[in-house]
Coordinates of C-alpha atoms in Angstrom, one line a residue:
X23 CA -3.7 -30.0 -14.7
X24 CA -2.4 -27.6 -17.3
X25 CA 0.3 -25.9 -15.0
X26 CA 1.5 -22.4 -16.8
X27 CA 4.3 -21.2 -14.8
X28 CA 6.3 -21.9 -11.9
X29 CA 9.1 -20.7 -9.7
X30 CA 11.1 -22.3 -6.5
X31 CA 10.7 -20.1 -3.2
X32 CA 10.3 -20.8 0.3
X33 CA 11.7 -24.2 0.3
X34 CA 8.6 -25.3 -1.7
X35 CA 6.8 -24.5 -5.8
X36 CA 4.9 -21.6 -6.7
X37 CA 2.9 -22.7 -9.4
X38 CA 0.3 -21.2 -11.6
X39 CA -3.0 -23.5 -12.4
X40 CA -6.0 -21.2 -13.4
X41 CA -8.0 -19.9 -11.3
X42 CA -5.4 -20.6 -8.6
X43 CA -1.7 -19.6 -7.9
X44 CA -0.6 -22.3 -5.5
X45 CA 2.4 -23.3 -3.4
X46 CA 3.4 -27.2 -3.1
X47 CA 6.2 -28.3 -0.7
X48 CA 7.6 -31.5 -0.1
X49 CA 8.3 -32.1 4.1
X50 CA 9.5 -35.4 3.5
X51 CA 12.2 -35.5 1.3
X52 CA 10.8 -37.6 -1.3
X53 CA 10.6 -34.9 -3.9
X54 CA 6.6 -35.3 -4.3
X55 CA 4.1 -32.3 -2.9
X56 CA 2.6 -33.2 1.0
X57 CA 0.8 -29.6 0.9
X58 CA -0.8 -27.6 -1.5
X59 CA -2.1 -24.0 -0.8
X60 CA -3.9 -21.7 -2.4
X61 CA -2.4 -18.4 -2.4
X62 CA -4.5 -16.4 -4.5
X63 CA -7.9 -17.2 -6.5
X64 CA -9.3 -15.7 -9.5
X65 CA -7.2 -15.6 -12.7
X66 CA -9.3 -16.3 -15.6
X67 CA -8.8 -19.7 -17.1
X68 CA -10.5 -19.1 -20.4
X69 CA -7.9 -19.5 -23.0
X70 CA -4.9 -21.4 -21.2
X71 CA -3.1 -19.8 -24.4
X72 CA -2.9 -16.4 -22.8
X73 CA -3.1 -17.8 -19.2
X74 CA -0.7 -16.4 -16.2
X75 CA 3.1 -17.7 -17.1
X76 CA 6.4 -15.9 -17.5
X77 CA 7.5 -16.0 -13.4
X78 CA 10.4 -14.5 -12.5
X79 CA 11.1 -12.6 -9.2
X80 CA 12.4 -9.2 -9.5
X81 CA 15.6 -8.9 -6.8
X82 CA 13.8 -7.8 -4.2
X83 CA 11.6 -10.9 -4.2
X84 CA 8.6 -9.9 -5.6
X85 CA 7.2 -12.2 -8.4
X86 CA 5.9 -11.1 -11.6
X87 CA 3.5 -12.8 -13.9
X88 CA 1.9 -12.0 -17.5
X89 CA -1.6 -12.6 -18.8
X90 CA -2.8 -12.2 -22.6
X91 CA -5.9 -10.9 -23.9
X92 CA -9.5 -12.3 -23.8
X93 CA -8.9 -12.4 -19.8
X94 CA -11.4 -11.3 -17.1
X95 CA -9.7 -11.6 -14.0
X96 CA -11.0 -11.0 -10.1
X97 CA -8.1 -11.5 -7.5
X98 CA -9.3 -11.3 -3.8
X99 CA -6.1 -10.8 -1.3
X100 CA -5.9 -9.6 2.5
X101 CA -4.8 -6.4 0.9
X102 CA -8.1 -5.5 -0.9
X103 CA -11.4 -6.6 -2.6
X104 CA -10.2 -7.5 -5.6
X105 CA -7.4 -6.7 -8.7
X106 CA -9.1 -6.5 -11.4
X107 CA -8.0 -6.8 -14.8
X108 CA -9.7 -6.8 -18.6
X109 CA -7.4 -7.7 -21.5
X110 CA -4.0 -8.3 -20.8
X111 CA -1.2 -7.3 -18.0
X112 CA 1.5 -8.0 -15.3
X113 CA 0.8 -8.8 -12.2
X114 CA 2.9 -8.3 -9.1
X115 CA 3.3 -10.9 -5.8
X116 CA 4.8 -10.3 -2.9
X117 CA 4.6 -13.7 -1.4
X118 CA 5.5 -12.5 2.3
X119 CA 2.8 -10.0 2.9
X120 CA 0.3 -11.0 0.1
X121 CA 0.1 -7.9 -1.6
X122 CA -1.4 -8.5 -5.1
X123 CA -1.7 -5.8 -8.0
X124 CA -1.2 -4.9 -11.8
X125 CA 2.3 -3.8 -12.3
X126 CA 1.5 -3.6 -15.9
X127 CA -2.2 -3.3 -17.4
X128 CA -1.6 -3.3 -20.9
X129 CA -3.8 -5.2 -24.0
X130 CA -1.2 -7.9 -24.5
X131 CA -1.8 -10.3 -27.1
X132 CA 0.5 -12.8 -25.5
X133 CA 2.7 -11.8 -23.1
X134 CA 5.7 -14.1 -22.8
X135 CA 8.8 -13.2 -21.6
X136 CA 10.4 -11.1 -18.8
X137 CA 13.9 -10.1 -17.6
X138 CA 15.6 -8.4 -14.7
X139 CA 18.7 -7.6 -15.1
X140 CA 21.7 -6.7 -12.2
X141 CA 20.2 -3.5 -11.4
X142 CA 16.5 -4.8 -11.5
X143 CA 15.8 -2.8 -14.4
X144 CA 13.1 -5.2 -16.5
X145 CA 12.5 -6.0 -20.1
X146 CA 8.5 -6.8 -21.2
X147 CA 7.7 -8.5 -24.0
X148 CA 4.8 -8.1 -25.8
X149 CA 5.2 -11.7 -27.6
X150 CA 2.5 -11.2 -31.0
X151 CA 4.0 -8.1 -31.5
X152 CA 7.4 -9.1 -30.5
X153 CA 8.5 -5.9 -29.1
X154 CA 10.3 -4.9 -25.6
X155 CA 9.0 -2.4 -23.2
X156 CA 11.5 -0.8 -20.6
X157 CA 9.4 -1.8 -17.1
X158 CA 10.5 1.2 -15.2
X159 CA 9.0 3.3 -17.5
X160 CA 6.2 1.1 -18.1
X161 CA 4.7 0.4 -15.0
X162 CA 3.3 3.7 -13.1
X163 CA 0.4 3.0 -11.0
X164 CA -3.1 2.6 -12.8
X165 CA -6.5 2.2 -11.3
X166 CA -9.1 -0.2 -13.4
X167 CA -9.7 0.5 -16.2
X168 CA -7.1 2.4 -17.0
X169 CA -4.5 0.7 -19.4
X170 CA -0.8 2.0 -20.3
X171 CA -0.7 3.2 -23.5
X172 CA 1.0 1.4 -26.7
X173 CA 2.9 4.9 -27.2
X174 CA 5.3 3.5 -24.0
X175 CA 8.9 4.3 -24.8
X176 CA 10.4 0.7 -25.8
X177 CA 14.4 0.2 -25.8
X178 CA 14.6 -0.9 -29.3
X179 CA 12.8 -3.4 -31.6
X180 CA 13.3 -7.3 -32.3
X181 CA 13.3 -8.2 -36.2
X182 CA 10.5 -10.3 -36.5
X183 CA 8.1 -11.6 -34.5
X184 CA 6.3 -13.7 -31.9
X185 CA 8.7 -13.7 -29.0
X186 CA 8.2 -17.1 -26.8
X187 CA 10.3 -16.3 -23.7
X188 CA 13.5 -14.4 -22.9
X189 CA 16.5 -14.4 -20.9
X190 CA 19.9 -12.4 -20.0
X191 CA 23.3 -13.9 -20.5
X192 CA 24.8 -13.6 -17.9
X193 CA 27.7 -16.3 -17.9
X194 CA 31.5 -15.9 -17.2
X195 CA 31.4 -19.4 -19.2
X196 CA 30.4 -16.7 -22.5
X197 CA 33.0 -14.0 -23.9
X198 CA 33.5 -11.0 -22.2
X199 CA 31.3 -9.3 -25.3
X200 CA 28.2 -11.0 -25.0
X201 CA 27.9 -10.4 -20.7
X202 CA 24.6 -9.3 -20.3
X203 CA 22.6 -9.6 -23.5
X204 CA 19.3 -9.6 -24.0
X205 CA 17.8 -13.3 -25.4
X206 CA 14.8 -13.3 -27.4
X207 CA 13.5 -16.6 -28.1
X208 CA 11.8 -16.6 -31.7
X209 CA 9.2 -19.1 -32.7
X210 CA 8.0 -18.3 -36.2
X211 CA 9.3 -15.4 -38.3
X212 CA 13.0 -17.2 -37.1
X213 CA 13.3 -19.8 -35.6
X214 CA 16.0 -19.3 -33.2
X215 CA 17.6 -17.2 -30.5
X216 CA 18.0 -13.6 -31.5
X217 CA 20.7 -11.9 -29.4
X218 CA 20.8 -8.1 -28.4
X219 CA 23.3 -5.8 -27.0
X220 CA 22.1 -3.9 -24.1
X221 CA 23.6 -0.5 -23.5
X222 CA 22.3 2.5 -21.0
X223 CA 20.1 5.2 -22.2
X224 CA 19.9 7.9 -20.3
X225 CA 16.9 6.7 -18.2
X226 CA 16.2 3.5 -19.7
X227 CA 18.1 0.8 -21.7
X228 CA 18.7 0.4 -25.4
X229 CA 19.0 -3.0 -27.4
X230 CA 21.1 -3.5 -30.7
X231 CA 21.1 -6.8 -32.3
X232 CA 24.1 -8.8 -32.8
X233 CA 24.5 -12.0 -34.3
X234 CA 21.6 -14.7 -32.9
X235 CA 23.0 -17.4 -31.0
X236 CA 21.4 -19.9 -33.4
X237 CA 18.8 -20.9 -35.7
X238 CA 17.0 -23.9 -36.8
X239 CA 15.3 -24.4 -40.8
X240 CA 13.3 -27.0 -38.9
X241 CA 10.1 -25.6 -39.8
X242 CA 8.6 -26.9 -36.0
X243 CA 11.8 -25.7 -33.8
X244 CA 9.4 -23.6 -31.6
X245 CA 12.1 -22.1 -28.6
X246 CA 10.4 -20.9 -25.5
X247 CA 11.9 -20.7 -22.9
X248 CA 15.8 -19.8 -21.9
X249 CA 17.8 -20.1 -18.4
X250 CA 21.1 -19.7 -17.7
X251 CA 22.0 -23.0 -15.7
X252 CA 24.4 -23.7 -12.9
X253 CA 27.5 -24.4 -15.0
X254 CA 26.8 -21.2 -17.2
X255 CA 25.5 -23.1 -19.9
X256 CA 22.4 -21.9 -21.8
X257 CA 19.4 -24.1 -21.7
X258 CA 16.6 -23.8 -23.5
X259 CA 13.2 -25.2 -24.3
X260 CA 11.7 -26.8 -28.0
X261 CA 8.3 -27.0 -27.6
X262 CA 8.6 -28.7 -31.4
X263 CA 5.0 -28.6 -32.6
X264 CA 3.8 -28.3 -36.7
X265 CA 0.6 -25.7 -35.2
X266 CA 1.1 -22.6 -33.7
X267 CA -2.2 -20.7 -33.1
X268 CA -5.4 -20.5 -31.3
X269 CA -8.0 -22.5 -32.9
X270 CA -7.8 -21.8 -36.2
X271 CA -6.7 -25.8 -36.3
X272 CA -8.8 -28.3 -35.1
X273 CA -8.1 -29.7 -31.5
X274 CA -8.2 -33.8 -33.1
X275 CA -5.7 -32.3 -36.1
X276 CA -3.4 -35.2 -36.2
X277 CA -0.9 -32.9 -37.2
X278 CA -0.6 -31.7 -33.1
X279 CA 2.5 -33.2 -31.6
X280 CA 1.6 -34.6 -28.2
X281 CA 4.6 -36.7 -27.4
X282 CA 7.7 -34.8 -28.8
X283 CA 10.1 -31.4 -26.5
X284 CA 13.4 -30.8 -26.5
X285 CA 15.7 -29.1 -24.0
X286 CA 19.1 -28.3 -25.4
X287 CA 22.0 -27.1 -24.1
X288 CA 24.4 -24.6 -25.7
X289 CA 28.1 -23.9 -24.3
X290 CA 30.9 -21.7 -25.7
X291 CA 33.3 -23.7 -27.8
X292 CA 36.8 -23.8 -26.2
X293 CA 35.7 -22.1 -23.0
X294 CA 35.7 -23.9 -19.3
X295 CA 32.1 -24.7 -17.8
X296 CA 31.2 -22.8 -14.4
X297 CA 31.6 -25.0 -11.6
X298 CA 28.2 -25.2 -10.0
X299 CA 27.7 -23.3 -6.8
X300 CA 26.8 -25.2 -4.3
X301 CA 23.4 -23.8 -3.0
X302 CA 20.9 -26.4 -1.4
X303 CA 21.6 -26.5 1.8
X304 CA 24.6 -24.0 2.1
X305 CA 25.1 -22.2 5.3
X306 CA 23.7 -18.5 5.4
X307 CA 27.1 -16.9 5.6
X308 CA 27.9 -19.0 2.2
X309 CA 24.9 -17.8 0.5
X310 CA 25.2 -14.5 1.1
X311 CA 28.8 -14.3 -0.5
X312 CA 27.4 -15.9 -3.3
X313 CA 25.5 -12.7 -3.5
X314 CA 29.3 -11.2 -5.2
X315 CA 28.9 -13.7 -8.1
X316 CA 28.8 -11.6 -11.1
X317 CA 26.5 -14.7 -12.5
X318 CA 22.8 -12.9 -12.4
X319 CA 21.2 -17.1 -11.8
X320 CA 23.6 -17.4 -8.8
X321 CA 22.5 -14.6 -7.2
X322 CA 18.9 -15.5 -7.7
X323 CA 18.7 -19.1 -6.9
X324 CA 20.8 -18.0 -3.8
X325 CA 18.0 -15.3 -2.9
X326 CA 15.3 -18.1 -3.2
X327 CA 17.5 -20.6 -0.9
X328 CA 17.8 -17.4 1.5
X329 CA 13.8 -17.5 1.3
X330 CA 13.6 -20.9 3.2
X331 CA 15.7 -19.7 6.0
X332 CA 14.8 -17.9 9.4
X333 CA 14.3 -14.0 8.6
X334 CA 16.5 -13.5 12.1
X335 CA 18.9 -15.8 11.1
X336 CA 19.2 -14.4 7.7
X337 CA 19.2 -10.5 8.4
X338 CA 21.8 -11.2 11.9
X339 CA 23.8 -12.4 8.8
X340 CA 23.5 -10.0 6.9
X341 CA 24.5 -7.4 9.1
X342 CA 27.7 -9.1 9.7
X343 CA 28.4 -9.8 6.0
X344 CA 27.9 -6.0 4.9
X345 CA 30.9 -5.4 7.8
X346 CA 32.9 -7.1 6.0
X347 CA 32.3 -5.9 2.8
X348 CA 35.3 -4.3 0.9
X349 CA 34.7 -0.9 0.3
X350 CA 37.5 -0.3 -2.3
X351 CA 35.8 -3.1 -4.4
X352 CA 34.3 -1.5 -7.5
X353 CA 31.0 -3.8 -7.0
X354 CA 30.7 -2.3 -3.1
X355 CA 27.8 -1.0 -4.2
X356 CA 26.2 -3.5 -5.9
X357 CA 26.9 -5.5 -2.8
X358 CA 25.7 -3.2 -0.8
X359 CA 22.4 -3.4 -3.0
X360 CA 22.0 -6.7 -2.7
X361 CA 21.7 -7.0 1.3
X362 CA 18.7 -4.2 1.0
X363 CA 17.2 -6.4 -1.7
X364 CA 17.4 -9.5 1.2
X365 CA 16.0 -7.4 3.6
X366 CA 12.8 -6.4 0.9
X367 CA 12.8 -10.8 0.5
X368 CA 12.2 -10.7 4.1
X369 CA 9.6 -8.3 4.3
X370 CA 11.8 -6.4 7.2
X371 CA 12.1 -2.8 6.2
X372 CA 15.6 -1.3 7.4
X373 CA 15.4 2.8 6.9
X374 CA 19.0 3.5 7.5
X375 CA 20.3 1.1 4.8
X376 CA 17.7 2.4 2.5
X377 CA 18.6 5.7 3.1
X378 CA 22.3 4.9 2.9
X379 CA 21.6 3.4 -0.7
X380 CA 19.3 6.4 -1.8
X381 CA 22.8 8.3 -1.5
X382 CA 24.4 5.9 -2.8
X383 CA 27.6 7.2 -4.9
X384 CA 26.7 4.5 -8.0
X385 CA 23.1 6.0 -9.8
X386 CA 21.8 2.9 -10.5
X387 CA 22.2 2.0 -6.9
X388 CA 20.2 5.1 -5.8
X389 CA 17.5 4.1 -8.8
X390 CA 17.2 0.8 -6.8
X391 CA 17.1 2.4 -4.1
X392 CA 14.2 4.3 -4.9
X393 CA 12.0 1.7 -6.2
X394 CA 12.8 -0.4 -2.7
X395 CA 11.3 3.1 -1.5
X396 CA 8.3 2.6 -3.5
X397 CA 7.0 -0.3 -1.7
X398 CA 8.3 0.7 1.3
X399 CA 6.7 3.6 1.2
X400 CA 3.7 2.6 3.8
X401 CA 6.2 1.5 6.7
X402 CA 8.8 4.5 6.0
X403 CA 9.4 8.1 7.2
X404 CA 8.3 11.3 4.8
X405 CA 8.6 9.0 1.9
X406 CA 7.3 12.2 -0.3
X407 CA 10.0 14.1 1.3
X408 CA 12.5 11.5 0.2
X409 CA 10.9 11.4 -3.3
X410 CA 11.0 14.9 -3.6
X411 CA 14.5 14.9 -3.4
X412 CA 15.3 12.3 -5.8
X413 CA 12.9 13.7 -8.4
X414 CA 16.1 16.2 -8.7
X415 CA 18.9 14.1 -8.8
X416 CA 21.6 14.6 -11.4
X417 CA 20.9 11.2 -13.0
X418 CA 17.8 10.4 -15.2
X419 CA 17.3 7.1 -13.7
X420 CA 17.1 8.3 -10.5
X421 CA 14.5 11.0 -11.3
X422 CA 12.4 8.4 -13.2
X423 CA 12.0 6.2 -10.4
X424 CA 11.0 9.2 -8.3
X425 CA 8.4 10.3 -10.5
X426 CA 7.1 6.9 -10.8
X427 CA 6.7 5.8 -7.6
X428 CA 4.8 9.4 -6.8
X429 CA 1.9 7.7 -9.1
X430 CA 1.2 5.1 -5.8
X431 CA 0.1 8.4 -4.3
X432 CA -3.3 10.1 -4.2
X433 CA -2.3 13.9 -2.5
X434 CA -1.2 17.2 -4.2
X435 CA 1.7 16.8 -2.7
X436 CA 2.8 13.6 -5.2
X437 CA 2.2 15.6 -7.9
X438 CA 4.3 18.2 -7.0
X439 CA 7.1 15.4 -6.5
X440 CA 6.7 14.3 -9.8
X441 CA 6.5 17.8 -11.7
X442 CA 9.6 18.6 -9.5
X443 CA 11.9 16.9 -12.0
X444 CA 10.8 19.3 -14.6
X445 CA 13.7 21.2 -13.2
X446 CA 16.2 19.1 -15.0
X447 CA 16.4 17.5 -18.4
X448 CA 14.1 14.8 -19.7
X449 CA 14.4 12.1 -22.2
X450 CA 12.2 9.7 -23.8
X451 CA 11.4 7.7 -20.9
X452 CA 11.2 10.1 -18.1
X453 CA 8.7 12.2 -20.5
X454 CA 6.4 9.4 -20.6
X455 CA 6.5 8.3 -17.1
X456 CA 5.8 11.4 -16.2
X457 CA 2.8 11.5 -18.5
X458 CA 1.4 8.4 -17.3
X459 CA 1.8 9.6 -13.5
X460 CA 0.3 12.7 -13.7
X461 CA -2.5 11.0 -15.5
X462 CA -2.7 8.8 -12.7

């Protein structure tokens, strides 16, 4: 009944019906659910308008969901008592060892839509207001009730508003010139895809809008939700319905549209389809090397195939796959990233990779790095020590993630981490993360 959001992992459906997350998997083949678990219990089910939805794993295989306002919710895991959370947030899953918390607590009207992009740097939408919020920045740790603060440094602003979902394109089958834009699917003030150029900003990202990727003067074209497919087309989702709202119209308005969706497919005139990779079923070693595609999707579905398959298996694998890795190739470490992001899927914690990518020679490498060190931080060595150091490194990515992963601490010794990278220049985003931690 009334299923919100959903993702693939573990061979098997993560899928969010209030109060419950649950996981169905088929054993027989027959493509229908045998089992049905429930993971977690206690999301408020109150307004299925602002209920848990947006799922996407980051590339480390946690998975992240959004909740609106109006929302009381109690989540009880192994971990803890309960998560609490009043009035709107992101929540973070790691599905292997059932940690639960707010990644963002923050009064979202509607929170739809969420991207990670190469790097597993993340885009928030706030969907009323329509805006983007960098995640990095956005995210230090908060203890109920605190909230983050609507001052949080945003990478640029969308035209008009609400935002209904959002994706990256990330598509060889897409000119060179639109690799890695930022979709934001409009349902309202325009009825289309708007289509932003992302660029680097010292610590954080910037958007600039380019021409949308198409419109509609259908007055009930309602896009929301966008996926790159298999064959690098775009896909996306027409909810097509005359009302938009809460109940400011009548449930038995006959105007509601029960019966018509779209999904439509948009390609590149005059430029080849991808062929499909062939996932389901592939053999570890084929996975991982799918893990070179420059195609973001690939690399994700591949990480959720990777999911379903014996941690040994997979991690013997990958130790002889990162052997035979090319140093001299400009995406080594990128590559290199990638088989410490498996070993986070697997829940298996592997100190002398991560502190071979903390040194990485690429920044955003070492930024990754240092969020991997974030919630590895129970199971590692000195990770203050570690943190310390990174605070102070030459790039401002680096020192952000440093100072935000010192808010997860509760010593003297965190804040000293974090007012360490004082030492070197701030920008707009490291300033406010390093409010929100030392408020923390």
């Amino acid at each position: 009944n009334n299923p919100t959001g959903f993702e693939f992992w573990n061979g098997g459906v993560l899928l969010a019906q209030q109060p419950n997350l649950v996981f169905l998997k088929d054993t027989n083949g027959d493509d229908k659910y045998d089992t049905k678990d429930i993971l977690l219990h206690g999301f408020d089910s109150a307004d299925t308008h602002h209920a848990i939805n947006s799922f996407t794993f980051d590339a480390g295989g946690a998975l992240y969901m959004q909740e609106g306002v109006f929302h009381r919710t109690s989540v009880e895991s192994p971990w803890g008592p309960v998560t609490r959370q009043n009035d709107g947030g992101v929540y973070r899953f790691e599905p292997r060892t059932w940690k639960f918390e707010t990644y963002v607590p923050f009064n979202f009207p509607n929170p739809h839509g969420h991207v990670f992009d190469q790097w597993s740097r993340d885009i928030v939408f706030d969907a009323t207001g329509g805006q983007p919020y960098y995640g990095p920045s956005f995210s230090t740790k908060k203890y109920f009730p605190a909230m983050e603060t609507k001052q949080a440094p945003k990478p640029g602003d969308v035209r008009t508003r609400p935002i209904g979902g959002a994706e990256l394109l990330s598509s060889r089958h897409f000119p060179e010139a639109m690799q890695g834009n930022l979709i934001a699917l409009n349902t309202i003030g325009f009825r289309g895809l708007l289509n932003y150029k992302i660029s680097e900003d010292g610590a954080g990202l910037k958007i600039t809008e380019v021409e949308p990727i198409l419109s509609s003067a259908d007055e009930n074209f309602r896009p929301v939700d966008a996926e790159v497919g298999p064959d690098g087309a775009l896909y996306f989702v027409d909810w097509h319905n005359p009302i938009v709202g809460h109940m400011q119209h009548n449930l038995r308005d006959t105007s509601r549209d029960r019966l018509h969706g779209r999904v439509y497919r948009v390609t590149a005139v005059g430029r080849p389809l991808l062929k499909p990779a062939a996932i389901a079923g592939a053999p570890i070693p084929a996975l991982l090397d799918l893990l070179k595609e420059p195609e973001n999707r690939v690399r994700y579905r591949a990480k959720i195939e990777l999911s379903a398959r014996d941690t040994k298996d997979v991690l013997a694998a990958v130790q002889a796959w990162t052997a035979k890795l090319d140093p001299k190739d400009p995406a080594y470490e990128h590559h290199m990233m990638e088989a410490l992001w498996v070993h986070q899927w697997h829940n298996r914690v592997d100190e002398k990779l991560l502190a071979r990518m903390l040194k990485s020679s690429d920044p955003w490498a070492r930024a990754a790095a240092t969020r991997v060190l974030c919630y590895w931080r129970d199971r590692v060595a000195n990770p203050l020590a570690l943190l310390k150091t990174l605070a102070t490194d030459e790039h401002p990515a680096v020192r952000l993630e440093a100072v935000r992963a010192a808010s997860f601490f509760q010593t003297a010794e965190a804040a000293e981490v974090a007012l360490a990278s004082l030492a070197q220049p701030q920008d707009r985003f490291l300033k406010s993360t390093l409010d929100q931690t030392m408020n923390t």
